[in-house]
Tab-separated table of C-alpha atoms in Angstrom:
chain	number	residue	atom	x	y	z
A	1	UNK	CA	115.458	-29.613	66.103
A	2	UNK	CA	115.317	-33.374	66.569
A	3	UNK	CA	116.469	-36.010	64.160
A	4	UNK	CA	114.518	-36.530	61.045
A	5	UNK	CA	114.676	-39.396	58.671
A	6	UNK	CA	112.278	-41.470	56.691
A	7	UNK	CA	110.421	-44.672	56.561
A	8	UNK	CA	108.897	-47.415	54.565
A	9	UNK	CA	107.008	-48.574	51.596
A	10	UNK	CA	103.440	-49.773	51.896
A	11	UNK	CA	100.139	-47.974	51.368
A	12	UNK	CA	97.339	-50.441	51.800
A	13	UNK	CA	94.939	-48.675	54.094
A	14	UNK	CA	94.568	-45.564	51.965
A	15	UNK	CA	93.412	-46.972	48.659
A	16	UNK	CA	95.547	-47.995	45.800
A	17	UNK	CA	95.561	-45.813	42.740
A	18	UNK	CA	96.209	-47.065	39.229
A	19	UNK	CA	98.607	-50.003	39.100
A	20	UNK	CA	100.166	-48.420	36.029
A	21	UNK	CA	101.328	-45.602	38.287
A	22	UNK	CA	103.293	-47.881	40.602
A	23	UNK	CA	105.870	-46.201	42.830
A	24	UNK	CA	107.763	-49.427	43.529
A	25	UNK	CA	111.522	-48.802	43.557
A	26	UNK	CA	113.637	-50.326	40.848
A	27	UNK	CA	115.268	-53.618	41.733
A	28	UNK	CA	118.739	-53.345	43.202
A	29	UNK	CA	121.297	-53.565	40.458
A	30	UNK	CA	118.808	-52.495	37.764
A	31	UNK	CA	120.961	-49.546	36.807
A	32	UNK	CA	120.707	-49.329	33.044
A	33	UNK	CA	120.127	-45.731	32.049
A	34	UNK	CA	117.164	-45.167	29.768
A	35	UNK	CA	117.806	-41.470	29.115
A	36	UNK	CA	120.325	-40.097	26.679
A	37	UNK	CA	123.569	-38.372	27.557
A	38	UNK	CA	124.859	-35.746	27.742
A	39	UNK	CA	122.291	-34.102	30.020
A	40	UNK	CA	122.465	-30.608	31.485
A	41	UNK	CA	120.871	-29.715	34.815
A	42	UNK	CA	120.321	-26.193	36.104
A	43	UNK	CA	120.793	-25.628	39.822
A	44	UNK	CA	121.517	-22.979	42.444
A	45	UNK	CA	125.099	-22.409	41.315
A	46	UNK	CA	124.667	-22.585	37.559
A	47	UNK	CA	124.398	-25.692	35.413
A	48	UNK	CA	126.154	-29.040	35.198
A	49	UNK	CA	126.506	-31.231	32.133
A	50	UNK	CA	126.817	-34.971	32.679
A	51	UNK	CA	128.342	-36.612	29.625
A	52	UNK	CA	127.853	-40.294	30.465
A	53	UNK	CA	125.887	-42.536	32.785
A	54	UNK	CA	127.277	-42.113	36.335
A	55	UNK	CA	128.511	-45.240	38.067
A	56	UNK	CA	129.739	-43.965	41.458
A	57	UNK	CA	127.466	-41.483	43.191
A	58	UNK	CA	127.870	-39.519	46.400
A	59	UNK	CA	124.740	-37.917	47.869
A	60	UNK	CA	125.215	-34.877	50.107
A	61	UNK	CA	121.579	-33.868	50.484
A	62	UNK	CA	120.072	-35.238	53.685
A	63	UNK	CA	117.466	-37.330	51.872
A	64	UNK	CA	118.909	-37.531	48.352
A	65	UNK	CA	119.874	-41.167	48.728
A	66	UNK	CA	116.190	-42.164	48.656
A	67	UNK	CA	115.587	-41.269	45.020
A	68	UNK	CA	118.890	-42.852	43.999
A	69	UNK	CA	117.947	-46.060	45.807
A	70	UNK	CA	114.446	-46.000	44.358
A	71	UNK	CA	115.969	-45.817	40.882
A	72	UNK	CA	118.004	-48.947	41.475
A	73	UNK	CA	121.412	-47.510	42.355
A	74	UNK	CA	123.345	-47.319	45.627
A	75	UNK	CA	125.354	-44.231	46.515
A	76	UNK	CA	128.902	-44.997	47.570
A	77	UNK	CA	128.843	-42.070	49.989
A	78	UNK	CA	126.204	-40.191	51.978
A	79	UNK	CA	125.961	-37.833	54.950
A	80	UNK	CA	124.828	-38.369	58.518
A	81	UNK	CA	121.642	-36.565	59.466
A	82	UNK	CA	121.693	-35.675	63.170
A	83	UNK	CA	123.973	-38.641	63.847
A	84	UNK	CA	121.532	-41.130	62.322
A	85	UNK	CA	123.435	-43.206	59.803
A	86	UNK	CA	121.988	-42.636	56.328
A	87	UNK	CA	121.434	-46.348	55.855
A	88	UNK	CA	120.051	-46.662	59.431
A	89	UNK	CA	117.190	-48.912	60.366
A	90	UNK	CA	114.453	-47.033	58.534
A	91	UNK	CA	112.156	-49.692	57.085
A	92	UNK	CA	112.114	-48.140	53.635
A	93	UNK	CA	115.861	-48.136	53.110
A	94	UNK	CA	117.236	-51.090	55.008
A	95	UNK	CA	116.454	-53.702	52.377
A	96	UNK	CA	117.501	-51.459	49.498
A	97	UNK	CA	120.943	-50.895	51.017
A	98	UNK	CA	121.286	-54.576	51.804
A	99	UNK	CA	124.831	-55.441	52.793
A	100	UNK	CA	126.371	-52.471	50.958
A	101	UNK	CA	126.080	-49.359	53.143
A	102	UNK	CA	127.600	-46.084	51.962
A	103	UNK	CA	130.691	-44.429	53.333
A	104	UNK	CA	129.700	-41.606	55.678
A	105	UNK	CA	131.302	-38.464	54.218
A	106	UNK	CA	129.966	-35.729	56.487
A	107	UNK	CA	127.249	-34.550	58.827
A	108	UNK	CA	124.503	-32.321	57.471
A	109	UNK	CA	126.259	-29.675	55.355
A	110	UNK	CA	129.752	-30.214	56.745
A	111	UNK	CA	131.473	-32.429	54.204
A	112	UNK	CA	134.716	-34.373	54.507
A	113	UNK	CA	136.310	-33.467	51.194
A	114	UNK	CA	139.129	-35.991	51.609
A	115	UNK	CA	136.707	-38.890	52.097
A	116	UNK	CA	134.620	-37.780	49.137
A	117	UNK	CA	137.682	-37.532	46.890
A	118	UNK	CA	138.899	-40.960	48.031
A	119	UNK	CA	135.668	-42.543	46.781
A	120	UNK	CA	136.417	-41.230	43.267
A	121	UNK	CA	132.774	-40.461	42.427
A	122	UNK	CA	131.732	-39.390	38.969
A	123	UNK	CA	128.618	-37.607	40.295
A	124	UNK	CA	127.846	-35.684	43.488
A	125	UNK	CA	124.208	-34.848	44.248
A	126	UNK	CA	123.140	-32.209	46.799
A	127	UNK	CA	119.426	-31.512	46.449
A	128	UNK	CA	118.015	-31.343	49.989
A	129	UNK	CA	121.040	-29.542	51.378
A	130	UNK	CA	122.602	-26.289	52.494
A	131	UNK	CA	125.645	-26.542	50.241
A	132	UNK	CA	127.552	-23.267	49.990
A	133	UNK	CA	129.170	-21.862	46.857
A	134	UNK	CA	132.693	-22.458	48.111
A	135	UNK	CA	131.818	-26.086	48.847
A	136	UNK	CA	130.345	-26.431	45.380
A	137	UNK	CA	133.513	-25.023	43.839
A	138	UNK	CA	135.719	-27.415	45.806
A	139	UNK	CA	133.559	-30.439	45.059
A	140	UNK	CA	133.432	-29.555	41.369
A	141	UNK	CA	137.159	-30.256	41.228
A	142	UNK	CA	136.394	-33.822	42.343
A	143	UNK	CA	133.373	-34.690	40.192
A	144	UNK	CA	130.296	-33.334	38.481
A	145	UNK	CA	128.024	-31.672	41.085
A	146	UNK	CA	124.276	-31.110	40.922
A	147	UNK	CA	123.510	-28.605	43.681
A	148	UNK	CA	120.179	-27.504	45.158
A	149	UNK	CA	117.359	-26.959	42.647
A	150	UNK	CA	117.306	-23.482	41.163
A	151	UNK	CA	114.870	-21.222	43.010
A	152	UNK	CA	114.695	-23.387	46.153
A	153	UNK	CA	115.819	-22.135	49.542
A	154	UNK	CA	118.275	-24.361	51.407
A	155	UNK	CA	116.558	-27.433	52.853
A	156	UNK	CA	113.297	-26.563	51.097
A	157	UNK	CA	113.595	-28.446	47.811
A	158	UNK	CA	110.329	-30.075	46.758
A	159	UNK	CA	110.342	-33.880	46.666
A	160	UNK	CA	109.098	-33.990	43.091
A	161	UNK	CA	111.690	-31.536	41.772
A	162	UNK	CA	114.456	-33.372	43.631
A	163	UNK	CA	113.378	-36.707	42.188
A	164	UNK	CA	113.232	-35.282	38.674
A	165	UNK	CA	116.688	-33.741	38.992
A	166	UNK	CA	118.179	-36.970	40.309
A	167	UNK	CA	116.408	-39.077	37.705
A	168	UNK	CA	117.640	-36.862	34.898
A	169	UNK	CA	121.199	-36.968	36.253
A	170	UNK	CA	121.066	-40.773	36.277
A	171	UNK	CA	119.540	-40.994	32.811
A	172	UNK	CA	116.382	-42.595	34.202
A	173	UNK	CA	113.626	-40.223	33.147
A	174	UNK	CA	110.984	-42.869	32.421
A	175	UNK	CA	111.503	-44.675	35.735
A	176	UNK	CA	111.473	-41.335	37.545
A	177	UNK	CA	108.139	-40.274	36.086
A	178	UNK	CA	106.679	-43.653	37.012
A	179	UNK	CA	107.785	-43.205	40.617
A	180	UNK	CA	106.359	-39.686	40.768
A	181	UNK	CA	103.062	-40.767	39.189
A	182	UNK	CA	102.766	-43.511	41.778
A	183	UNK	CA	103.145	-41.046	44.644
A	184	UNK	CA	100.722	-38.599	43.013
A	185	UNK	CA	98.202	-41.438	42.779
A	186	UNK	CA	98.553	-42.192	46.480
A	187	UNK	CA	97.960	-38.561	47.422
A	188	UNK	CA	94.976	-38.433	45.072
A	189	UNK	CA	93.512	-41.551	46.699
A	190	UNK	CA	93.649	-39.812	50.072
A	191	UNK	CA	92.201	-36.562	48.702
A	192	UNK	CA	89.364	-38.424	46.975
A	193	UNK	CA	88.546	-40.225	50.217
A	194	UNK	CA	88.706	-37.013	52.271
A	195	UNK	CA	87.514	-34.053	50.194
A	196	UNK	CA	86.691	-32.316	53.475
A	197	UNK	CA	90.411	-31.816	54.079
A	198	UNK	CA	90.858	-29.612	51.035
A	199	UNK	CA	91.377	-26.040	52.189
A	200	UNK	CA	91.823	-26.992	55.839
A	201	UNK	CA	94.895	-25.615	57.593
A	202	UNK	CA	97.745	-27.348	59.370
A	203	UNK	CA	100.691	-26.255	61.517
A	204	UNK	CA	103.671	-28.461	62.326
A	205	UNK	CA	105.950	-27.861	65.272
A	206	UNK	CA	108.403	-29.497	67.613
A	207	UNK	CA	108.911	-28.587	71.293
A	208	UNK	CA	112.599	-28.611	72.198
A	209	UNK	CA	112.614	-27.290	75.769
A	210	UNK	CA	110.032	-26.059	78.263
A	211	UNK	CA	108.351	-22.950	76.933
A	212	UNK	CA	109.955	-23.145	73.482
A	213	UNK	CA	109.193	-24.845	70.189
A	214	UNK	CA	110.175	-24.846	66.540
A	215	UNK	CA	107.709	-24.282	63.701
A	216	UNK	CA	108.449	-25.497	60.173
A	217	UNK	CA	108.156	-23.537	56.938
A	218	UNK	CA	105.266	-24.211	54.519
A	219	UNK	CA	108.076	-25.254	52.135
A	220	UNK	CA	109.482	-27.797	54.589
A	221	UNK	CA	108.995	-31.463	53.566
A	222	UNK	CA	106.632	-32.037	56.497
A	223	UNK	CA	104.265	-29.300	55.356
A	224	UNK	CA	104.609	-30.403	51.733
A	225	UNK	CA	103.352	-33.812	52.800
A	226	UNK	CA	100.166	-32.352	54.257
A	227	UNK	CA	99.779	-30.086	51.235
A	228	UNK	CA	99.638	-33.224	49.127
A	229	UNK	CA	96.439	-34.155	50.959
A	230	UNK	CA	94.846	-30.714	50.560
A	231	UNK	CA	95.995	-28.884	53.697
A	232	UNK	CA	97.246	-25.301	53.627
A	233	UNK	CA	98.591	-22.893	56.253
A	234	UNK	CA	97.219	-19.793	57.968
A	235	UNK	CA	98.385	-16.238	57.371
A	236	UNK	CA	99.628	-16.072	60.958
A	237	UNK	CA	101.692	-19.217	60.510
A	238	UNK	CA	103.292	-17.979	57.295
A	239	UNK	CA	104.028	-14.608	58.890
A	240	UNK	CA	105.738	-16.287	61.848
A	241	UNK	CA	108.019	-18.245	59.504
A	242	UNK	CA	108.798	-15.655	56.861
A	243	UNK	CA	111.492	-17.104	54.608
A	244	UNK	CA	113.011	-19.221	57.356
A	245	UNK	CA	112.857	-22.979	57.145
A	246	UNK	CA	112.531	-23.197	60.933
A	247	UNK	CA	111.373	-20.543	63.374
A	248	UNK	CA	112.210	-20.955	67.071
A	249	UNK	CA	109.383	-19.478	69.122
A	250	UNK	CA	108.272	-19.246	72.726
A	251	UNK	CA	104.939	-20.644	73.830
A	252	UNK	CA	103.731	-17.051	74.025
A	253	UNK	CA	103.507	-17.370	70.217
A	254	UNK	CA	101.246	-20.411	70.224
A	255	UNK	CA	98.677	-18.272	68.419
A	256	UNK	CA	100.671	-18.943	65.240
A	257	UNK	CA	100.080	-22.673	65.712
A	258	UNK	CA	96.290	-22.418	65.808
A	259	UNK	CA	95.016	-24.361	62.792
A	260	UNK	CA	92.398	-26.908	61.839
A	261	UNK	CA	95.010	-29.537	62.665
A	262	UNK	CA	98.154	-28.868	64.693
A	263	UNK	CA	100.847	-31.532	64.512
A	264	UNK	CA	103.585	-31.870	67.106
A	265	UNK	CA	106.645	-34.030	66.501
A	266	UNK	CA	108.783	-35.446	69.269
A	267	UNK	CA	109.052	-38.470	71.519
A	268	UNK	CA	106.888	-40.363	73.974
A	269	UNK	CA	106.977	-37.482	76.484
A	270	UNK	CA	106.133	-34.664	74.078
A	271	UNK	CA	102.356	-34.780	74.460
A	272	UNK	CA	102.524	-34.913	78.249
A	273	UNK	CA	104.926	-31.964	78.368
A	274	UNK	CA	102.892	-29.820	75.988
A	275	UNK	CA	99.592	-30.445	77.714
A	276	UNK	CA	101.186	-29.503	81.040
A	277	UNK	CA	102.042	-26.064	79.657
A	278	UNK	CA	99.393	-23.594	80.928
A	279	UNK	CA	99.637	-21.512	77.750
A	280	UNK	CA	99.077	-24.546	75.559
A	281	UNK	CA	96.123	-25.582	77.695
A	282	UNK	CA	94.401	-22.357	76.639
A	283	UNK	CA	94.737	-22.943	72.892
A	284	UNK	CA	91.615	-23.795	70.934
A	285	UNK	CA	93.322	-26.611	69.085
A	286	UNK	CA	94.077	-28.308	72.403
A	287	UNK	CA	90.689	-27.650	73.939
A	288	UNK	CA	88.890	-28.938	70.841
A	289	UNK	CA	91.226	-31.957	70.558
A	290	UNK	CA	92.390	-31.096	67.060
A	291	UNK	CA	96.068	-31.640	67.843
A	292	UNK	CA	98.101	-34.643	66.794
A	293	UNK	CA	101.289	-35.874	68.484
A	294	UNK	CA	103.574	-37.975	66.312
A	295	UNK	CA	106.866	-39.645	67.287
A	296	UNK	CA	109.968	-39.321	65.173
A	297	UNK	CA	110.797	-42.947	65.825
A	298	UNK	CA	109.073	-46.198	66.822
A	299	UNK	CA	107.048	-45.892	64.678
A	300	UNK	CA	109.133	-43.715	62.388
A	301	UNK	CA	106.376	-41.247	61.495
A	302	UNK	CA	108.132	-37.930	62.070
A	303	UNK	CA	111.159	-39.369	60.336
A	304	UNK	CA	109.121	-40.239	57.256
A	305	UNK	CA	107.517	-36.794	57.188
A	306	UNK	CA	110.908	-35.134	57.446
A	307	UNK	CA	112.294	-37.030	54.480
A	308	UNK	CA	109.104	-36.811	52.377
A	309	UNK	CA	110.599	-38.749	49.481
A	310	UNK	CA	109.340	-41.291	46.971
A	311	UNK	CA	110.318	-43.970	49.485
A	312	UNK	CA	109.050	-42.440	52.725
A	313	UNK	CA	105.765	-40.895	51.553
A	314	UNK	CA	103.815	-44.188	51.251
A	315	UNK	CA	104.775	-45.143	54.811
A	316	UNK	CA	103.879	-41.675	56.089
A	317	UNK	CA	100.466	-41.810	54.407
A	318	UNK	CA	99.806	-45.236	55.876
A	319	UNK	CA	100.687	-44.009	59.375
A	320	UNK	CA	99.297	-40.464	59.394
A	321	UNK	CA	95.953	-40.763	57.594
A	322	UNK	CA	94.309	-43.036	60.192
A	323	UNK	CA	95.435	-40.670	62.935
A	324	UNK	CA	93.967	-37.692	61.090
A	325	UNK	CA	90.747	-39.607	60.529
A	326	UNK	CA	90.444	-40.157	64.275
A	327	UNK	CA	90.200	-36.388	64.854
A	328	UNK	CA	86.571	-35.327	64.517
């Protein structure tokens, strides 16, 4: 599985939506909590009560920092995602971090407990993560911990639920609902423009070596993005994934990737490599030119789809919709 990250802010080409439902992030430093404390949040490992507005936050979910940044606060610590620094060069986050990057406190779900403790956080957030119970127990001795949303598989938390959990933990319910409404309005603008996409199917995969590829769960952020525009998945695709977030398959299982639109993530060579595969050449989606090849970086489309947050979604819509429209 290649790196995934997210990208920027603007949606101009896809129609606006109501200005009252603006998803613009809060200004940096605008950290006054508008909710009341204490607040209690249910999560995978029970519930956590936060008694006062948090001031020092560590995010351990791979994309959790986005919602925190969007709500006007900067985490003091965050994790590396496939060796891409969490403050990286992604257009959506660079300006929000400014000159105050976070301390890197781990990679994916391997956390450096000593570094986290040294930051003296009063809140640890792990929404889009694979945090284990023993890690939760250890971290709970350092600070209040809000683990994965209750009922979500690891790395399958929905962007809206994550944002709501984070907003509630920060005491920023009103700002959170405004952000969510803004994103909902952007998806609605796309759906209104393209009613023909409703009920169509999509599959999203990533080749990682000759003859092999990964397919992503319908609950993965990338598929959730397309669901926001009306796309669903086929029975064969869901069967191939089961409850897994990622299924590694051989090209002999390309039948599972047959859909109205098949999206492949990768780099500049991905399309050439796939189309050279004799098994892929036989697929209907290839023969009918209904496939779409998107780079992770430059532009950061696959990255934005992988994050699928209140910050990355507008950029992803702006980049992906015109490419979908070009497929007849």
